[in-house]
């Protein structure tokens, strides 16, 4: 049988190759963890339920961590808010979406997808996902089926997984290490699949390393329904190579996205955290200098006269006796003249730089109360440069996060019977997803001002030559404008009526 691969010689080798490719990224990730995400990251030598003390000697200023939170919360509310609709479903061409029975089916499918996202841990996973991708430039989670809720996510943190890409730069290989006790392994894989050495272990609650690999299946067969012949192969094995489970997936189940990649072949990305790490380190050093200066100013080092009797009492109201004449018994060793206001101003400047790298001003602007009455076009116009910078990132997130999330969730729910059967007229057609989140609308609205200017320009010329007005398709312009504002053009009456 072709699929009878020797785990110890092949699977462990493949996982070792993924780890080897990841090795050069680890030092940077650990540095980013220390300064920007002290509660994230899982690296070699760590085990579950291991409380790590935060290094407060490194993190003297928490403002960079706050900037990360602002970005992740802004991405959450701006891209995938659980409080408002952020996607619509359709078919290509658009006319098919309005066919009898199809629009009702699409509406019901969208509602059930939204219900499944809300009932599962999708949104809590996405919040962690945005934190990870902001700091490390790479984030991933596993999307699997759940008998009760339809879908469930298994979020990962940096350092606990490895990625590999295909010839087009798309992530198609995944490996990770995790830990289970013997009782947990028995529950997950069945008693009959555990190695005998673990069954006689004298420490059943000790953690054992498990390796999970997901790879393209060389023995994929479209005709065979065996889960070992599916497009993607999934294997679990012990550190020694004992195979615990072998199965498969119809779609690649790992949602992995990169903020940006330096080279098309890179499996991992770089994000805002990479760009501002130097500023963050400088900020912490400046805070330390400020605290030292403040401490010396309020509690300076002193020189004590040789005529002092007994111990020097530096407490408020304390008395120190000495045999002296005119010289002070205790005086500062040197005069501290720290310019704390200038130092504070410099710190504030660096903080602003770090916040700008994490687009904190954009996301705070989108959620600010005083912008609640502004249109999406006005928001986009005020921060058009920032939206342009975010444009490539949002497009990558659409391709690597949002599209795979909806496609995978739809497939899982449909196969389990959580979605209504598709009408015969749409069988085999590709579903089209349109994003209507706050950020998506703001991007579309950025072009609305150009549309309005064009219409006004045509109206100005039409005052001199009325025939020009006949060349403008105002019905089409209205539809384009409503689409940019996030209003469904389907609300318009038929112009022929």
XYZ file of C-alpha atoms in Angstrom, residues 44 141 145 239 264 344 351 373 401 426 442:
11
model
C 11.296 24.874 23.337
C -5.330 28.642 13.990
C -15.836 20.522 12.894
C 8.352 12.116 19.962
C 7.435 35.136 -1.956
C 9.327 63.338 29.151
C 5.446 56.668 22.157
C -21.770 61.101 12.868
C -7.703 34.872 6.600
C -26.567 26.971 -8.069
C -14.174 53.026 4.393
